[in-house]
mmCIF file of C-alpha atoms and ligand atoms in Angstrom:
data_model
loop_
_atom_site.group_PDB
_atom_site.id
_atom_site.type_symbol
_atom_site.label_atom_id
_atom_site.label_comp_id
_atom_site.label_asym_id
_atom_site.label_seq_id
_atom_site.Cartn_x
_atom_site.Cartn_y
_atom_site.Cartn_z
ATOM 1 C CA UNK A 1 -19.297 -130.706 117.565
ATOM 2 C CA UNK A 2 -16.377 -131.875 115.380
ATOM 3 C CA UNK A 3 -16.851 -134.656 112.840
ATOM 4 C CA UNK A 4 -13.969 -136.448 111.157
ATOM 5 C CA UNK A 5 -14.895 -137.875 107.777
ATOM 6 C CA UNK A 6 -12.559 -140.644 106.592
ATOM 7 C CA UNK A 7 -13.392 -141.615 103.027
ATOM 8 C CA UNK A 8 -10.967 -142.494 100.231
ATOM 9 C CA UNK A 9 -13.333 -141.665 97.354
ATOM 10 C CA UNK A 10 -12.811 -137.991 96.581
ATOM 11 C CA UNK A 11 -16.298 -137.385 95.196
ATOM 12 C CA UNK A 12 -18.069 -139.222 98.002
ATOM 13 C CA UNK A 13 -15.914 -137.383 100.552
ATOM 14 C CA UNK A 14 -16.820 -133.970 99.118
ATOM 15 C CA UNK A 15 -20.501 -134.917 99.068
ATOM 16 C CA UNK A 16 -20.516 -136.084 102.710
ATOM 17 C CA UNK A 17 -18.523 -133.022 103.779
ATOM 18 C CA UNK A 18 -20.971 -130.544 102.295
ATOM 19 C CA UNK A 19 -23.965 -132.477 103.603
ATOM 20 C CA UNK A 20 -22.693 -132.853 107.175
ATOM 21 C CA UNK A 21 -21.419 -129.276 107.407
ATOM 22 C CA UNK A 22 -24.865 -128.059 106.253
ATOM 23 C CA UNK A 23 -26.214 -129.666 109.460
ATOM 24 C CA UNK A 24 -23.983 -127.438 111.575
ATOM 25 C CA UNK A 25 -21.026 -129.728 112.306
ATOM 26 C CA UNK A 26 -17.374 -128.689 112.024
ATOM 27 C CA UNK A 27 -15.703 -130.966 109.524
ATOM 28 C CA UNK A 28 -12.238 -132.383 109.198
ATOM 29 C CA UNK A 29 -11.587 -134.859 106.411
ATOM 30 C CA UNK A 30 -9.080 -137.651 105.843
ATOM 31 C CA UNK A 31 -8.422 -139.447 102.565
ATOM 32 C CA UNK A 32 -7.319 -142.766 104.055
ATOM 33 C CA UNK A 33 -6.993 -144.748 107.277
ATOM 34 C CA UNK A 34 -3.533 -143.578 108.271
ATOM 35 C CA UNK A 35 -4.479 -139.934 107.791
ATOM 36 C CA UNK A 36 -7.630 -140.572 109.837
ATOM 37 C CA UNK A 37 -5.540 -141.765 112.790
ATOM 38 C CA UNK A 38 -3.206 -138.789 112.468
ATOM 39 C CA UNK A 39 -6.155 -136.395 112.451
ATOM 40 C CA UNK A 40 -7.787 -138.203 115.326
ATOM 41 C CA UNK A 41 -4.645 -137.711 117.429
ATOM 42 C CA UNK A 42 -4.325 -134.068 116.432
ATOM 43 C CA UNK A 43 -7.966 -132.971 116.693
ATOM 44 C CA UNK A 44 -9.757 -135.503 118.927
ATOM 45 C CA UNK A 45 -13.050 -135.263 117.010
ATOM 46 C CA UNK A 46 -16.355 -135.978 118.765
ATOM 47 C CA UNK A 47 -17.730 -138.175 115.985
ATOM 48 C CA UNK A 48 -16.065 -140.112 113.160
ATOM 49 C CA UNK A 49 -17.765 -141.133 109.925
ATOM 50 C CA UNK A 50 -15.538 -143.970 108.850
ATOM 51 C CA UNK A 51 -15.491 -145.652 105.485
ATOM 52 C CA UNK A 52 -14.788 -149.384 105.793
ATOM 53 C CA UNK A 53 -12.987 -150.074 102.543
ATOM 54 C CA UNK A 54 -9.960 -147.815 102.182
ATOM 55 C CA UNK A 55 -6.429 -148.375 100.849
ATOM 56 C CA UNK A 56 -3.666 -148.873 103.406
ATOM 57 C CA UNK A 57 -5.525 -149.213 106.649
ATOM 58 C CA UNK A 58 -9.136 -150.387 106.460
ATOM 59 C CA UNK A 59 -11.848 -148.675 108.492
ATOM 60 C CA UNK A 60 -12.262 -151.566 110.886
ATOM 61 C CA UNK A 61 -8.534 -151.435 111.741
ATOM 62 C CA UNK A 62 -8.675 -147.649 112.104
ATOM 63 C CA UNK A 63 -11.491 -148.236 114.564
ATOM 64 C CA UNK A 64 -9.449 -150.769 116.587
ATOM 65 C CA UNK A 65 -6.442 -148.452 116.625
ATOM 66 C CA UNK A 66 -8.504 -145.474 117.799
ATOM 67 C CA UNK A 67 -10.098 -147.495 120.588
ATOM 68 C CA UNK A 68 -6.636 -148.459 121.819
ATOM 69 C CA UNK A 69 -5.730 -144.764 122.259
ATOM 70 C CA UNK A 70 -6.588 -143.460 125.701
ATOM 71 C CA UNK A 71 -8.548 -140.218 125.570
ATOM 72 C CA UNK A 72 -10.529 -138.280 128.100
ATOM 73 C CA UNK A 73 -13.491 -137.607 125.813
ATOM 74 C CA UNK A 74 -15.395 -140.375 124.099
ATOM 75 C CA UNK A 75 -15.416 -140.445 120.293
ATOM 76 C CA UNK A 76 -18.521 -141.893 118.660
ATOM 77 C CA UNK A 77 -17.707 -143.935 115.546
ATOM 78 C CA UNK A 78 -20.171 -144.549 112.713
ATOM 79 C CA UNK A 79 -19.000 -146.953 110.007
ATOM 80 C CA UNK A 80 -20.095 -146.076 106.487
ATOM 81 C CA UNK A 81 -20.175 -149.285 104.541
ATOM 82 C CA UNK A 82 -21.782 -151.485 101.966
ATOM 83 C CA UNK A 83 -20.886 -154.370 104.291
ATOM 84 C CA UNK A 84 -24.014 -154.694 106.301
ATOM 85 C CA UNK A 85 -24.492 -158.416 106.714
ATOM 86 C CA UNK A 86 -24.552 -159.912 110.195
ATOM 87 C CA UNK A 87 -20.937 -161.114 110.336
ATOM 88 C CA UNK A 88 -19.635 -157.721 109.088
ATOM 89 C CA UNK A 89 -21.661 -155.932 111.743
ATOM 90 C CA UNK A 90 -20.245 -158.237 114.425
ATOM 91 C CA UNK A 91 -16.698 -157.578 113.137
ATOM 92 C CA UNK A 92 -17.330 -153.819 113.211
ATOM 93 C CA UNK A 93 -18.866 -153.850 116.691
ATOM 94 C CA UNK A 94 -15.960 -155.957 117.957
ATOM 95 C CA UNK A 95 -13.558 -153.371 116.559
ATOM 96 C CA UNK A 96 -15.326 -150.684 118.617
ATOM 97 C CA UNK A 97 -17.780 -149.099 116.169
ATOM 98 C CA UNK A 98 -20.929 -147.595 117.696
ATOM 99 C CA UNK A 99 -23.185 -147.610 114.655
ATOM 100 C CA UNK A 100 -23.439 -148.431 110.939
ATOM 101 C CA UNK A 101 -24.871 -146.598 107.979
ATOM 102 C CA UNK A 102 -25.244 -148.625 104.757
ATOM 103 C CA UNK A 103 -23.909 -147.334 101.482
ATOM 104 C CA UNK A 104 -25.468 -145.800 99.502
ATOM 105 C CA UNK A 105 -26.926 -143.919 102.425
ATOM 106 C CA UNK A 106 -30.143 -142.014 102.862
ATOM 107 C CA UNK A 107 -29.424 -138.384 103.831
ATOM 108 C CA UNK A 108 -32.096 -138.216 106.509
ATOM 109 C CA UNK A 109 -30.924 -141.491 108.066
ATOM 110 C CA UNK A 110 -27.326 -140.197 108.216
ATOM 111 C CA UNK A 111 -28.517 -136.935 109.799
ATOM 112 C CA UNK A 112 -30.489 -138.806 112.468
ATOM 113 C CA UNK A 113 -27.651 -141.240 113.223
ATOM 114 C CA UNK A 114 -25.316 -138.267 113.697
ATOM 115 C CA UNK A 115 -27.911 -136.821 116.097
ATOM 116 C CA UNK A 116 -27.733 -140.058 118.122
ATOM 117 C CA UNK A 117 -23.940 -139.763 118.173
ATOM 118 C CA UNK A 118 -24.207 -136.151 119.306
ATOM 119 C CA UNK A 119 -26.506 -137.183 122.183
ATOM 120 C CA UNK A 120 -24.111 -139.926 123.310
ATOM 121 C CA UNK A 121 -21.103 -137.583 123.143
ATOM 122 C CA UNK A 122 -23.004 -134.928 125.105
ATOM 123 C CA UNK A 123 -24.032 -137.450 127.800
ATOM 124 C CA UNK A 124 -20.445 -138.672 128.070
ATOM 125 C CA UNK A 125 -19.090 -135.165 128.418
ATOM 126 C CA UNK A 126 -21.732 -134.214 131.031
ATOM 127 C CA UNK A 127 -20.820 -137.343 132.979
ATOM 128 C CA UNK A 128 -17.125 -136.512 132.786
ATOM 129 C CA UNK A 129 -17.747 -132.950 133.988
ATOM 130 C CA UNK A 130 -19.858 -134.310 136.855
ATOM 131 C CA UNK A 131 -17.135 -136.790 137.848
ATOM 132 C CA UNK A 132 -14.537 -134.015 137.788
ATOM 133 C CA UNK A 133 -16.772 -131.850 139.949
ATOM 134 C CA UNK A 134 -17.219 -134.681 142.470
ATOM 135 C CA UNK A 135 -13.475 -135.318 142.493
ATOM 136 C CA UNK A 136 -12.849 -131.624 143.092
ATOM 137 C CA UNK A 137 -15.365 -131.571 145.932
ATOM 138 C CA UNK A 138 -13.807 -134.676 147.487
ATOM 139 C CA UNK A 139 -10.314 -133.128 147.408
ATOM 140 C CA UNK A 140 -11.066 -129.549 148.403
ATOM 141 C CA UNK A 141 -12.181 -127.703 151.463
ATOM 142 C CA UNK A 142 -15.621 -126.209 150.764
ATOM 143 C CA UNK A 143 -14.957 -122.957 152.608
ATOM 144 C CA UNK A 144 -11.530 -121.950 151.319
ATOM 145 C CA UNK A 145 -11.255 -123.972 148.113
ATOM 146 C CA UNK A 146 -7.840 -125.226 149.246
ATOM 147 C CA UNK A 147 -6.954 -128.926 149.407
ATOM 148 C CA UNK A 148 -8.576 -130.687 152.332
ATOM 149 C CA UNK A 149 -6.782 -132.868 154.821
ATOM 150 C CA UNK A 150 -7.179 -136.193 153.030
ATOM 151 C CA UNK A 151 -5.990 -134.694 149.722
ATOM 152 C CA UNK A 152 -3.026 -133.116 151.534
ATOM 153 C CA UNK A 153 -2.064 -136.481 152.987
ATOM 154 C CA UNK A 154 -2.269 -138.082 149.546
ATOM 155 C CA UNK A 155 -0.154 -135.317 147.994
ATOM 156 C CA UNK A 156 2.343 -135.569 150.833
ATOM 157 C CA UNK A 157 2.743 -139.286 150.174
ATOM 158 C CA UNK A 158 3.374 -138.544 146.488
ATOM 159 C CA UNK A 159 5.846 -135.792 147.326
ATOM 160 C CA UNK A 160 7.737 -138.075 149.692
ATOM 161 C CA UNK A 161 8.138 -140.715 146.969
ATOM 162 C CA UNK A 162 9.204 -138.095 144.413
ATOM 163 C CA UNK A 163 11.648 -136.538 146.838
ATOM 164 C CA UNK A 164 13.387 -139.841 147.620
ATOM 165 C CA UNK A 165 13.470 -140.814 143.934
ATOM 166 C CA UNK A 166 14.885 -137.473 142.744
ATOM 167 C CA UNK A 167 17.092 -136.989 145.809
ATOM 168 C CA UNK A 168 15.551 -133.554 146.359
ATOM 169 C CA UNK A 169 14.190 -132.331 149.674
ATOM 170 C CA UNK A 170 10.697 -131.037 150.251
ATOM 171 C CA UNK A 171 9.550 -128.581 152.847
ATOM 172 C CA UNK A 172 6.556 -128.636 155.112
ATOM 173 C CA UNK A 173 4.944 -125.613 156.754
ATOM 174 C CA UNK A 174 2.182 -125.855 159.329
ATOM 175 C CA UNK A 175 0.351 -122.664 160.154
ATOM 176 C CA UNK A 176 -2.106 -121.869 162.881
ATOM 177 C CA UNK A 177 -4.003 -118.587 163.163
ATOM 178 C CA UNK A 178 -3.339 -117.079 166.586
ATOM 179 C CA UNK A 179 -6.250 -116.686 168.990
ATOM 180 C CA UNK A 180 -8.733 -117.540 166.272
ATOM 181 C CA UNK A 181 -11.389 -118.322 168.853
ATOM 182 C CA UNK A 182 -11.353 -114.629 169.805
ATOM 183 C CA UNK A 183 -12.330 -113.696 166.229
ATOM 184 C CA UNK A 184 -15.344 -115.994 166.374
ATOM 185 C CA UNK A 185 -16.275 -114.849 169.863
ATOM 186 C CA UNK A 186 -15.894 -111.137 169.124
ATOM 187 C CA UNK A 187 -17.133 -110.811 165.554
ATOM 188 C CA UNK A 188 -19.214 -113.970 165.035
ATOM 189 C CA UNK A 189 -18.740 -117.132 162.996
ATOM 190 C CA UNK A 190 -19.421 -115.470 159.647
ATOM 191 C CA UNK A 191 -16.485 -113.128 160.281
ATOM 192 C CA UNK A 192 -14.434 -116.157 161.355
ATOM 193 C CA UNK A 193 -15.210 -117.855 158.033
ATOM 194 C CA UNK A 194 -14.308 -114.679 156.151
ATOM 195 C CA UNK A 195 -10.975 -114.505 157.950
ATOM 196 C CA UNK A 196 -10.247 -118.116 156.967
ATOM 197 C CA UNK A 197 -11.087 -117.294 153.344
ATOM 198 C CA UNK A 198 -8.968 -114.140 153.227
ATOM 199 C CA UNK A 199 -6.131 -115.967 154.988
ATOM 200 C CA UNK A 200 -6.280 -118.700 152.329
ATOM 201 C CA UNK A 201 -6.215 -116.154 149.503
ATOM 202 C CA UNK A 202 -3.147 -114.460 150.958
ATOM 203 C CA UNK A 203 -1.118 -117.635 151.420
ATOM 204 C CA UNK A 204 -2.195 -119.047 148.073
ATOM 205 C CA UNK A 205 -1.215 -115.830 146.289
ATOM 206 C CA UNK A 206 2.160 -115.884 147.862
ATOM 207 C CA UNK A 207 3.064 -119.544 147.318
ATOM 208 C CA UNK A 208 4.837 -120.818 144.221
ATOM 209 C CA UNK A 209 2.562 -122.277 141.529
ATOM 210 C CA UNK A 210 3.663 -125.825 142.292
ATOM 211 C CA UNK A 211 3.354 -125.594 146.068
ATOM 212 C CA UNK A 212 0.514 -127.583 147.580
ATOM 213 C CA UNK A 213 -1.606 -125.528 149.922
ATOM 214 C CA UNK A 214 -4.331 -127.005 152.093
ATOM 215 C CA UNK A 215 -6.511 -126.479 155.116
ATOM 216 C CA UNK A 216 -5.527 -129.135 157.588
ATOM 217 C CA UNK A 217 -8.558 -128.463 159.753
ATOM 218 C CA UNK A 218 -10.104 -125.628 161.755
ATOM 219 C CA UNK A 219 -7.754 -122.648 161.598
ATOM 220 C CA UNK A 220 -4.747 -124.792 160.708
ATOM 221 C CA UNK A 221 -3.123 -124.782 157.264
ATOM 222 C CA UNK A 222 -0.394 -126.866 155.688
ATOM 223 C CA UNK A 223 1.879 -126.147 152.752
ATOM 224 C CA UNK A 224 3.973 -128.775 150.988
ATOM 225 C CA UNK A 225 6.941 -127.233 149.177
ATOM 226 C CA UNK A 226 8.468 -129.459 146.503
ATOM 227 C CA UNK A 227 12.231 -129.039 146.016
ATOM 228 C CA UNK A 228 12.561 -126.773 149.024
ATOM 229 C CA UNK A 229 15.308 -127.060 151.587
ATOM 230 C CA UNK A 230 14.989 -125.621 155.056
ATOM 231 C CA UNK A 231 16.237 -122.169 154.063
ATOM 232 C CA UNK A 232 13.653 -121.775 151.301
ATOM 233 C CA UNK A 233 10.873 -123.204 153.441
ATOM 234 C CA UNK A 234 11.816 -120.906 156.289
ATOM 235 C CA UNK A 235 11.895 -117.821 154.056
ATOM 236 C CA UNK A 236 8.513 -118.634 152.538
ATOM 237 C CA UNK A 237 7.012 -119.123 156.002
ATOM 238 C CA UNK A 238 8.533 -115.863 157.232
ATOM 239 C CA UNK A 239 7.181 -113.917 154.267
ATOM 240 C CA UNK A 240 3.720 -115.390 154.691
ATOM 241 C CA UNK A 241 3.856 -114.436 158.360
ATOM 242 C CA UNK A 242 4.572 -110.856 157.273
ATOM 243 C CA UNK A 243 1.828 -110.609 154.635
ATOM 244 C CA UNK A 244 -0.674 -111.789 157.260
ATOM 245 C CA UNK A 245 0.540 -109.404 159.948
ATOM 246 C CA UNK A 246 1.258 -106.349 157.782
ATOM 247 C CA UNK A 247 -2.280 -105.628 156.654
ATOM 248 C CA UNK A 248 -5.361 -105.971 158.869
ATOM 249 C CA UNK A 249 -8.200 -108.126 157.536
ATOM 250 C CA UNK A 250 -11.180 -106.069 156.382
ATOM 251 C CA UNK A 251 -14.144 -108.150 157.464
ATOM 252 C CA UNK A 252 -17.632 -106.652 157.280
ATOM 253 C CA UNK A 253 -17.100 -103.185 158.780
ATOM 254 C CA UNK A 254 -14.174 -104.232 160.927
ATOM 255 C CA UNK A 255 -10.443 -104.183 160.496
ATOM 256 C CA UNK A 256 -9.191 -107.235 162.327
ATOM 257 C CA UNK A 257 -5.520 -107.688 163.079
ATOM 258 C CA UNK A 258 -4.531 -111.279 162.488
ATOM 259 C CA UNK A 259 -1.285 -113.018 163.314
ATOM 260 C CA UNK A 260 -0.269 -116.613 162.857
ATOM 261 C CA UNK A 261 2.333 -119.086 164.044
ATOM 262 C CA UNK A 262 4.437 -121.350 161.874
ATOM 263 C CA UNK A 263 6.230 -124.678 162.188
ATOM 264 C CA UNK A 264 8.696 -125.532 159.427
ATOM 265 C CA UNK A 265 10.555 -128.730 158.653
ATOM 266 C CA UNK A 266 12.114 -130.499 155.678
ATOM 267 C CA UNK A 267 13.462 -133.938 154.919
ATOM 268 C CA UNK A 268 16.933 -132.556 154.212
ATOM 269 C CA UNK A 269 19.742 -134.923 153.230
ATOM 270 C CA UNK A 270 17.001 -136.968 151.566
ATOM 271 C CA UNK A 271 16.418 -138.974 154.669
ATOM 272 C CA UNK A 272 13.425 -141.167 154.292
ATOM 273 C CA UNK A 273 11.022 -140.149 156.956
ATOM 274 C CA UNK A 274 7.465 -141.378 157.441
ATOM 275 C CA UNK A 275 4.981 -138.650 156.633
ATOM 276 C CA UNK A 276 3.194 -139.011 159.964
ATOM 277 C CA UNK A 277 6.509 -138.494 161.721
ATOM 278 C CA UNK A 278 7.335 -135.543 159.504
ATOM 279 C CA UNK A 279 3.981 -133.922 160.269
ATOM 280 C CA UNK A 280 4.569 -134.529 163.972
ATOM 281 C CA UNK A 281 7.988 -132.844 163.812
ATOM 282 C CA UNK A 282 6.489 -129.865 162.000
ATOM 283 C CA UNK A 283 3.581 -129.713 164.418
ATOM 284 C CA UNK A 284 6.004 -129.741 167.360
ATOM 285 C CA UNK A 285 7.807 -126.756 165.816
ATOM 286 C CA UNK A 286 4.449 -125.001 165.462
ATOM 287 C CA UNK A 287 3.736 -125.748 169.103
ATOM 288 C CA UNK A 288 7.048 -124.138 170.033
ATOM 289 C CA UNK A 289 6.083 -121.036 168.043
ATOM 290 C CA UNK A 290 2.861 -120.870 170.041
ATOM 291 C CA UNK A 291 4.722 -121.380 173.296
ATOM 292 C CA UNK A 292 7.349 -118.824 172.307
ATOM 293 C CA UNK A 293 4.757 -116.045 172.062
ATOM 294 C CA UNK A 294 3.032 -116.633 168.694
ATOM 295 C CA UNK A 295 3.385 -114.609 165.450
ATOM 296 C CA UNK A 296 6.677 -116.358 164.686
ATOM 297 C CA UNK A 297 8.283 -119.051 162.591
ATOM 298 C CA UNK A 298 10.064 -121.936 164.280
ATOM 299 C CA UNK A 299 12.012 -124.571 162.381
ATOM 300 C CA UNK A 300 12.045 -128.116 163.676
ATOM 301 C CA UNK A 301 15.232 -128.811 165.550
ATOM 302 C CA UNK A 302 14.555 -131.731 167.817
ATOM 303 C CA UNK A 303 15.706 -134.188 165.170
ATOM 304 C CA UNK A 304 18.322 -131.868 163.747
ATOM 305 C CA UNK A 305 21.121 -134.419 163.703
ATOM 306 C CA UNK A 306 18.993 -136.942 161.968
ATOM 307 C CA UNK A 307 17.567 -134.421 159.539
ATOM 308 C CA UNK A 308 20.896 -132.719 158.919
ATOM 309 C CA UNK A 309 19.980 -129.220 160.030
ATOM 310 C CA UNK A 310 23.039 -127.065 160.359
ATOM 311 C CA UNK A 311 21.695 -124.898 163.133
ATOM 312 C CA UNK A 312 18.520 -124.011 164.926
ATOM 313 C CA UNK A 313 16.469 -121.315 163.351
ATOM 314 C CA UNK A 314 14.179 -119.050 165.221
ATOM 315 C CA UNK A 315 12.417 -115.963 163.988
ATOM 316 C CA UNK A 316 14.828 -113.789 162.054
ATOM 317 C CA UNK A 317 17.579 -116.386 161.978
ATOM 318 C CA UNK A 318 19.423 -117.696 158.945
ATOM 319 C CA UNK A 319 20.635 -121.111 158.041
ATOM 320 C CA UNK A 320 22.673 -122.730 155.325
ATOM 321 C CA UNK A 321 21.036 -125.260 153.053
HETATM 322 MG MG1 MG B 1 -13.788 -146.640 100.279
#
């Protein structure tokens, strides 16, 4: 737990420092208000012991300034002051202070008030961690750990906006594991789940760090590829197809050969296209891959004029971006 001590009196500062560090806190110290704000920004302390009367910027203004800075973690502020009448306390509370310790202070009282601060900071950080965990659960598929469908849709909306703004295309890949029902029927649902997990690991490992990979539902996966034209999107899909096909999946005591089919599309030429329509185009391409015999990549071509595709691409084909 880090404590920032802001006190202009050198002797008092040294005394508080040695006292508070003897209680097990990590100390950083500032000699005036401006330095306190600088240190706050640099170190984001958990607790601040803040002298009220200081040259330059007074403690109460330091407090206001710190409360105006957006931070993830809460900082608990204790004002150290001889000003302990009612109107001073109201001024301090209004500025965002959490507690007051009168000067000259009693050591045991200061220790206990720091303990209160520590409890509040701990509760805040537990709450934050819990909120982050809930957010993660709400956005991710429990089985594979990839984004779930609703998170994918949200990210796709963001990517569409970014793409139009930056005049850069984005690619979309929809993947479906071939004959997945056979895996479940032959090896059982646990094996089916294991295949989905291993499949997710393989595509995630292969994708670029900034690609957005999700499980759209069942045995269907979607990848959003920022800044990818059709050629890039096609090549990524083709390579993923190979890393799935090349090595059988070791599930329980079985080696299961898995293949998958891919639909690929992009919003090339920066044409604004509704995401539902874009998904439909990609899904149609995936359907064609299924119809064409599976284990292949098909790029969307039915809107090629509108989307600016230079030629149709089937498995093994090449195109110009
Ligand atoms: Mg002072």
